[in-house]
Amino acid sequence: MIAPAAIARMIADETARFTAANPRSAALAKDAARHWHRGVPFHWMLDWGTPFPLFAARAEGSRLWDADGHVYDDFCLGDTGSMFGHSPVPVSRAIARQGAQGLTFMLPTEDAVAVGDLLAERFGLPFWQITSTASEANRAVIRWCRGITGRDKIIVFNGCYHGAVDDVFVDLRDGVPELRRSLVGQVYDMREHTRVIEFNDLSALEAALAPGNVACVLTEPALTNVGMVLPDPGYLEALRDLTRRHGTLLVFDETHTISTRPGGWTGTHGPLPDLFVLGKPVAGGVPCAVYGFSAEVAERMERVRAANESGHSGIGTTLSANALALAAMRAALAEVMTPEAYAHMLPLADRLAETLRATIAAHGLDWHVTHVGARGEFICAGTPPRNGTEARAAMQGDLERAIHLYLINRGVLIAPFHNMTLVCPATTEDQVARLGNVLGECLSSLME
Ligand SMILES: Cc1ncc(COP(=O)(O)O)c(C=O)c1O
């Protein structure tokens, strides 16, 4: 119902509008290009669809200010790194305090004791380790799972994303496994050790587990990186049963689904995995991630360690569990990611989903809105996808780019990669209403 010509016109108009409105960002982009490859310190910063990068000046709570002085209602929140708001006061205080007391020692601090207790209590797994990113936590977990099972294969789901983790970059195209086409410098074939199947397909799962050589299944409880794909009722419980029956470890990466409730998806709906990964917001935006595991897994890890020569395990980096990250995580877990915070976020995210549904319906569009707690997503297709193939088919690159640009130019940020929104403890009803209004104007303009 939306004509390609209307989309092209909107992209052209909004590109011109962005350029006129952001002279300071344009000048900074020009200067940055002197020494930053492609003009940015990290290439994802080019993914917003703007003609040059928008330079941020500062952010607080649910608002972000750019270098030209515009203020944004921020529903992207650093693509989840700041999903509990920008610079939450307890985290800022902890950073300032620890900043004056040393940043990294290769020694635990008292905060480690408190953080261990908080993690175990909240997520129901007794043992934990820290890394600096969720990517690194997933790499560690895959290595441990292979180490303790003595099996070389892993299973992931089509359309998954778990960070910069070589093993998982295998896609299904027309049912055939292939390496993700966008990879740079890939010199070995991960398909030798990685099985990729569709989410929500129990018979494919049974077949992939049957040879008995699979160390782990690594998944988000709901896929959130290919649009959003929810598990069918009973699917995760069946996954839990089947993995147990085949001696395969189950890993839930809850880096995004921590949006569900304070205990994540698994703490809310179950089932309990063998290993659990959480990164991005766990230290309020300070680089940090954690992985937790059962007592049985811990015991098996010890057996592997005892059997190995001591030395490099291939797991961990020098700055992991540094004092600053521990201090920030303690503040985030104890004072920011609280039940009270979720009590604000969850109903407001419901409201946002209803607002988006109403806006879309008012334009006669057959688009779908899903949300997992505070994380929402609209797709420009009528039916909710059940797997990665269906979710990819629903993506509409140019249309989504036009919408994102339109929103940015009117002071609203949603995640640049797809149509993801996050509601944080500081998000207001007015901001939710404004997003609905601006999206409505955008759709009207596209359908004129
Ligand atoms: C589910 C999930 N796991 C892990 C990661 C990797 O996080 P990071 O880039 O902070 O390492 C991401 C990033 O988007 C993610 O969505």
XYZ file of C-alpha atoms and ligand atoms in Angstrom:
464
model
C 0.000 0.000 0.000
C 3.006 2.287 0.272
C 4.379 3.141 -3.139
C 8.144 2.838 -3.744
C 8.066 6.359 -5.209
C 6.649 7.726 -1.945
C 9.406 5.994 0.009
C 12.109 7.373 -2.322
C 10.591 10.855 -2.042
C 10.542 10.679 1.747
C 14.167 9.534 1.912
C 15.220 12.417 -0.373
C 13.181 15.039 1.537
C 14.254 13.815 4.961
C 17.912 13.582 3.937
C 17.790 17.230 2.858
C 15.983 18.213 6.046
C 18.533 16.392 8.206
C 21.415 18.066 6.377
C 19.924 21.543 6.826
C 19.120 20.974 10.503
C 22.470 19.571 11.594
C 25.334 21.851 10.506
C 27.392 21.164 13.628
C 27.136 17.368 13.188
C 28.054 17.865 9.509
C 31.166 19.852 10.465
C 32.171 17.324 13.123
C 31.646 14.485 10.644
C 33.968 16.234 8.209
C 36.646 16.725 10.866
C 36.255 13.178 12.199
C 36.799 11.800 8.716
C 40.414 13.053 8.860
C 41.437 10.060 10.963
C 38.482 7.801 11.675
C 37.935 5.168 9.060
C 34.695 6.081 7.262
C 34.408 9.023 9.652
C 33.346 7.228 12.828
C 35.191 5.532 15.689
C 33.017 2.433 15.219
C 31.392 1.528 11.924
C 27.909 0.680 13.326
C 27.535 4.417 13.971
C 26.898 4.746 10.238
C 23.856 2.469 10.347
C 21.272 5.116 11.202
C 20.434 5.939 7.596
C 21.387 9.599 8.016
C 23.566 11.238 5.325
C 26.309 11.805 7.929
C 26.526 10.670 11.559
C 24.470 12.492 14.137
C 26.884 13.576 16.873
C 25.612 13.149 20.423
C 26.350 15.846 23.004
C 24.886 14.252 26.119
C 22.016 12.124 27.368
C 20.061 11.739 30.560
C 17.257 9.330 31.409
C 15.142 8.926 28.283
C 16.473 11.997 26.462
C 19.467 12.638 24.255
C 20.814 15.952 22.997
C 22.788 16.261 19.770
C 25.654 18.552 18.852
C 23.256 21.010 17.205
C 21.166 21.299 20.361
C 18.162 19.194 19.295
C 16.629 16.990 21.950
C 15.406 13.457 21.212
C 12.975 11.082 22.891
C 15.313 8.123 23.002
C 13.683 4.729 22.458
C 16.938 3.231 21.160
C 18.854 3.696 24.407
C 22.213 2.720 22.986
C 20.629 -0.385 21.424
C 20.015 -1.749 24.956
C 23.273 -0.660 26.644
C 21.285 2.118 28.327
C 17.931 0.353 28.534
C 17.523 1.471 32.155
C 18.050 5.089 31.123
C 21.122 7.162 30.384
C 23.443 7.711 33.328
C 21.206 6.389 36.120
C 22.167 8.305 39.260
C 23.257 5.263 41.345
C 25.531 4.086 38.521
C 27.005 7.574 37.965
C 27.734 7.832 41.682
C 29.334 4.384 41.764
C 31.495 5.281 38.758
C 32.624 8.526 40.388
C 33.365 6.779 43.664
C 35.292 3.924 42.082
C 36.983 6.327 39.666
C 38.761 7.897 42.597
C 39.760 4.532 44.069
C 41.387 2.683 41.200
C 39.896 1.182 38.072
C 41.416 -2.205 37.458
C 43.591 -4.389 39.692
C 43.318 -8.017 38.509
C 41.970 -8.554 42.022
C 38.395 -8.826 43.278
C 36.895 -6.031 45.347
C 34.201 -6.186 48.027
C 31.672 -5.370 45.315
C 32.318 -8.828 43.845
C 30.756 -10.472 46.898
C 27.617 -8.353 46.689
C 27.304 -8.765 42.909
C 27.649 -12.565 43.120
C 24.843 -12.674 45.682
C 22.642 -10.366 43.598
C 23.128 -12.412 40.410
C 22.476 -15.765 42.076
C 19.386 -14.513 43.836
C 17.932 -12.846 40.772
C 18.635 -15.418 38.076
C 18.529 -18.672 40.052
C 21.949 -19.985 39.029
C 24.593 -20.441 41.715
C 27.886 -19.649 39.920
C 28.983 -16.674 37.828
C 31.835 -15.156 35.825
C 32.314 -11.712 34.314
C 33.448 -10.630 30.867
C 33.596 -7.192 29.265
C 30.943 -7.774 26.581
C 28.107 -10.155 25.838
C 30.001 -11.307 22.732
C 32.855 -12.366 24.927
C 30.505 -14.083 27.409
C 28.984 -16.103 24.566
C 32.413 -17.070 23.261
C 33.399 -18.209 26.754
C 30.201 -20.180 27.191
C 30.587 -21.990 23.860
C 34.160 -22.902 24.767
C 33.105 -24.180 28.183
C 30.233 -26.216 26.740
C 32.558 -27.891 24.250
C 35.152 -28.398 26.951
C 32.889 -30.043 29.467
C 30.877 -32.204 27.065
C 33.816 -33.196 24.859
C 31.496 -32.535 21.880
C 32.369 -30.238 19.016
C 28.989 -29.175 17.537
C 26.696 -26.361 18.614
C 23.153 -25.526 17.503
C 21.940 -21.998 16.824
C 18.766 -20.671 15.246
C 18.425 -19.039 11.877
C 18.517 -15.257 12.251
C 20.229 -15.344 15.625
C 22.708 -12.755 16.814
C 24.886 -13.223 19.856
C 27.557 -10.626 19.159
C 30.923 -10.947 17.467
C 31.037 -14.719 17.884
C 32.402 -16.573 14.865
C 30.668 -19.880 15.647
C 27.141 -18.516 15.307
C 27.352 -16.690 11.967
C 25.626 -19.409 9.986
C 22.319 -18.702 8.232
C 19.736 -20.760 6.439
C 18.963 -19.539 2.930
C 16.185 -21.487 1.260
C 16.811 -24.135 3.891
C 20.528 -24.431 3.063
C 23.152 -23.478 5.694
C 25.613 -20.823 4.564
C 28.036 -18.407 6.191
C 26.554 -14.980 6.869
C 27.240 -13.118 3.656
C 28.295 -9.876 5.328
C 31.217 -11.396 7.278
C 34.637 -9.866 6.794
C 37.815 -11.928 6.692
C 36.183 -15.285 7.345
C 38.767 -17.904 6.445
C 37.289 -21.079 7.878
C 33.897 -22.661 7.489
C 31.852 -22.655 10.706
C 29.360 -25.114 9.251
C 31.723 -27.902 10.195
C 30.899 -27.329 13.859
C 27.685 -25.281 13.847
C 24.223 -26.594 13.026
C 21.658 -23.932 12.153
C 17.957 -24.708 12.263
C 14.730 -22.714 12.350
C 13.334 -21.536 15.688
C 10.033 -23.153 16.706
C 10.763 -26.284 14.649
C 10.855 -29.212 17.073
C 11.462 -31.925 14.520
C 14.508 -30.052 13.127
C 15.760 -29.732 16.693
C 15.320 -33.427 17.397
C 17.117 -34.339 14.194
C 20.017 -31.974 14.939
C 20.406 -33.314 18.478
C 20.037 -36.971 17.531
C 23.685 -37.733 16.588
C 24.618 -36.997 20.217
C 27.519 -34.722 19.278
C 26.026 -31.335 20.203
C 27.694 -29.510 23.083
C 25.061 -26.790 23.460
C 22.079 -25.029 22.024
C 22.660 -21.283 22.253
C 19.604 -19.066 21.866
C 17.681 -16.081 23.090
C 14.396 -17.252 24.654
C 12.715 -15.075 22.016
C 14.749 -14.050 18.973
C 15.169 -10.275 19.007
C 17.799 -9.582 16.400
C 15.925 -10.472 13.232
C 12.896 -8.511 14.238
C 11.189 -10.302 17.082
C 10.229 -13.988 17.005
C 8.373 -15.343 20.014
C 8.547 -19.005 21.024
C 5.434 -21.068 20.344
C 3.664 -22.120 23.547
C 5.583 -25.074 24.992
C 8.538 -24.706 22.607
C 11.135 -23.677 25.188
C 9.992 -26.398 27.586
C 10.373 -28.962 24.793
C 13.808 -27.498 24.001
C 14.726 -27.924 27.663
C 13.534 -31.553 27.715
C 15.182 -32.506 24.444
C 18.549 -30.949 25.292
C 18.551 -32.719 28.643
C 17.657 -36.021 27.029
C 20.512 -35.709 24.519
C 23.132 -34.589 27.048
C 23.307 -31.159 25.392
C 23.662 -28.009 27.468
C 21.090 -25.252 27.069
C 22.301 -21.647 27.028
C 19.930 -18.690 27.166
C 21.389 -15.376 26.080
C 19.152 -12.883 27.901
C 21.048 -9.769 26.858
C 17.899 -8.408 25.190
C 15.122 -10.412 26.874
C 16.094 -8.988 30.255
C 13.357 -6.592 29.118
C 10.799 -9.205 30.296
C 11.024 -8.671 34.057
C 13.817 -8.395 36.649
C 14.662 -12.125 36.314
C 14.624 -12.021 32.519
C 12.513 -14.382 30.410
C 13.673 -17.455 32.263
C 12.949 -15.967 35.692
C 9.472 -15.051 34.491
C 8.330 -17.954 32.338
C 11.107 -20.551 32.723
C 12.603 -22.971 31.934
C 15.945 -22.654 33.682
C 18.891 -23.128 31.296
C 22.236 -24.708 32.205
C 24.044 -21.487 31.381
C 22.783 -17.922 31.184
C 24.327 -14.850 29.517
C 23.553 -11.197 30.152
C 25.480 -8.205 28.822
C 24.832 -4.643 27.629
C 22.758 -2.953 30.412
C 23.953 -5.097 33.333
C 26.385 -2.415 34.514
C 24.245 0.550 33.433
C 26.237 1.107 30.227
C 29.748 0.443 31.526
C 31.199 -2.390 29.392
C 30.442 -5.575 31.295
C 28.658 -8.910 30.901
C 28.088 -11.979 33.038
C 27.520 -15.657 32.516
C 25.996 -17.926 35.118
C 25.760 -21.692 35.384
C 24.408 -24.569 37.424
C 26.300 -26.398 40.153
C 26.566 -29.412 37.870
C 28.156 -27.322 35.117
C 30.541 -25.782 37.655
C 31.607 -29.202 38.803
C 32.205 -30.369 35.246
C 34.238 -27.199 34.574
C 36.429 -28.077 37.520
C 37.017 -31.558 36.133
C 38.122 -30.056 32.804
C 40.452 -27.639 34.546
C 41.936 -30.402 36.670
C 42.568 -32.539 33.603
C 44.181 -29.699 31.580
C 47.642 -28.217 31.839
C 47.445 -24.839 33.547
C 47.878 -21.759 31.355
C 45.782 -19.934 28.793
C 42.252 -21.318 28.603
C 41.143 -19.119 25.720
C 38.606 -17.547 28.074
C 38.762 -14.052 29.549
C 40.528 -10.764 28.936
C 42.660 -8.569 31.167
C 40.003 -5.997 31.978
C 37.241 -8.526 32.742
C 35.687 -7.953 36.184
C 37.621 -4.757 36.697
C 36.778 -2.725 39.786
C 34.862 -0.083 37.838
C 32.615 -2.643 36.139
C 31.939 -4.382 39.449
C 31.012 -1.127 41.152
C 28.744 -0.104 38.284
C 27.098 -3.541 38.130
C 26.422 -3.565 41.839
C 24.676 -0.209 41.572
C 22.764 -1.255 38.445
C 21.510 -4.556 39.872
C 20.702 -3.269 43.348
C 19.360 0.192 42.601
C 18.454 0.542 38.917
C 17.189 -2.762 37.465
C 14.670 -2.981 40.291
C 11.114 -4.356 40.426
C 9.968 -0.736 40.867
C 11.717 0.256 37.630
C 9.977 -2.588 35.774
C 6.672 -1.593 37.383
C 6.981 1.663 35.444
C 8.466 0.223 32.245
C 6.115 -2.705 31.615
C 2.729 -0.940 31.613
C 4.202 1.913 29.611
C 5.569 -0.557 27.053
C 2.047 -2.057 26.845
C 0.773 1.437 26.220
C 3.401 2.013 23.526
C 2.440 -1.231 21.769
C -1.248 -0.243 21.870
C -0.416 3.244 20.587
C 1.604 1.844 17.684
C -1.138 -0.689 16.856
C -3.771 2.042 16.851
C -1.635 4.335 14.697
C -0.940 1.569 12.182
C -4.602 0.499 12.088
C -5.743 4.104 11.608
C -3.749 4.104 8.362
C -5.324 0.879 7.192
C -1.996 -0.948 7.329
C -1.693 -4.612 8.134
C 1.483 -4.343 10.233
C 2.343 -6.269 13.333
C 3.501 -5.059 16.772
C 5.125 -7.424 19.289
C 6.780 -6.814 22.598
C 8.732 -8.707 25.224
C 8.244 -6.575 28.310
C 9.943 -3.237 27.810
C 11.283 -4.145 24.338
C 8.905 -3.614 21.450
C 9.075 -3.968 17.704
C 6.814 -3.262 14.763
C 7.194 -5.054 11.474
C 5.813 -3.959 8.149
C 3.999 -7.276 7.642
C 0.707 -8.662 8.852
C 1.566 -11.899 10.609
C 4.044 -12.454 13.417
C 7.070 -14.387 12.134
C 7.647 -17.850 13.613
C 11.255 -18.162 12.558
C 14.233 -16.315 11.092
C 13.248 -16.904 7.474
C 9.796 -15.395 7.988
C 11.241 -12.519 10.011
C 13.800 -11.693 7.307
C 11.083 -11.776 4.679
C 9.152 -9.140 6.655
C 12.014 -6.619 6.568
C 11.591 -3.656 4.276
C 14.893 -1.822 4.154
C 13.974 1.364 2.284
C 10.609 1.819 3.986
C 12.171 1.352 7.415
C 14.988 3.758 6.543
C 12.460 6.387 5.461
C 10.545 5.987 8.723
C 13.706 6.160 10.844
C 14.877 9.340 9.108
C 11.465 10.949 9.492
C 11.452 10.144 13.210
C 15.009 11.406 13.764
C 14.157 14.689 12.073
C 11.274 15.105 14.515
C 13.237 14.254 17.631
C 12.537 10.547 18.067
C 15.181 7.808 18.071
C 14.331 4.145 17.622
C 16.963 1.430 17.065
C 18.554 1.847 13.645
C 18.802 -1.842 12.729
C 15.113 -2.650 12.744
C 12.038 -1.083 14.314
C 12.912 -1.731 17.923
C 11.812 0.442 20.833
C 12.782 0.332 24.497
C 10.907 1.910 27.370
C 13.163 2.844 30.297
C 12.343 3.899 33.870
C 12.538 7.564 32.813
C 10.328 7.257 29.703
C 7.155 9.310 30.039
C 3.613 8.883 28.781
C 4.114 12.058 26.747
C 7.103 10.556 24.982
C 5.102 7.442 24.127
C 2.237 9.560 22.797
C 4.662 11.658 20.754
C 6.212 8.595 19.122
C 2.706 7.459 18.136
C 1.857 10.909 16.727
C 5.080 11.290 14.772
C 4.768 7.782 13.331
C 1.172 8.634 12.371
C 2.306 11.798 10.537
C 5.017 9.803 8.825
C 2.559 7.166 7.594
C 0.112 9.855 6.428
C 2.890 11.491 4.481
C 3.938 8.196 2.897
C 0.339 7.456 1.890
C -0.559 10.879 0.501
C 21.227 -11.280 22.224
C 22.570 -10.621 22.100
N 23.639 -11.219 22.634
C 24.851 -10.670 22.563
C 25.047 -9.479 21.914
C 26.411 -8.889 21.840
O 26.543 -7.797 22.674
P 27.865 -6.934 22.599
O 27.873 -6.326 21.230
O 27.705 -5.918 23.674
O 28.999 -7.851 22.801
C 23.974 -8.833 21.338
C 24.141 -7.539 20.624
O 23.254 -7.009 20.021
C 22.699 -9.417 21.435
O 21.618 -8.841 20.879
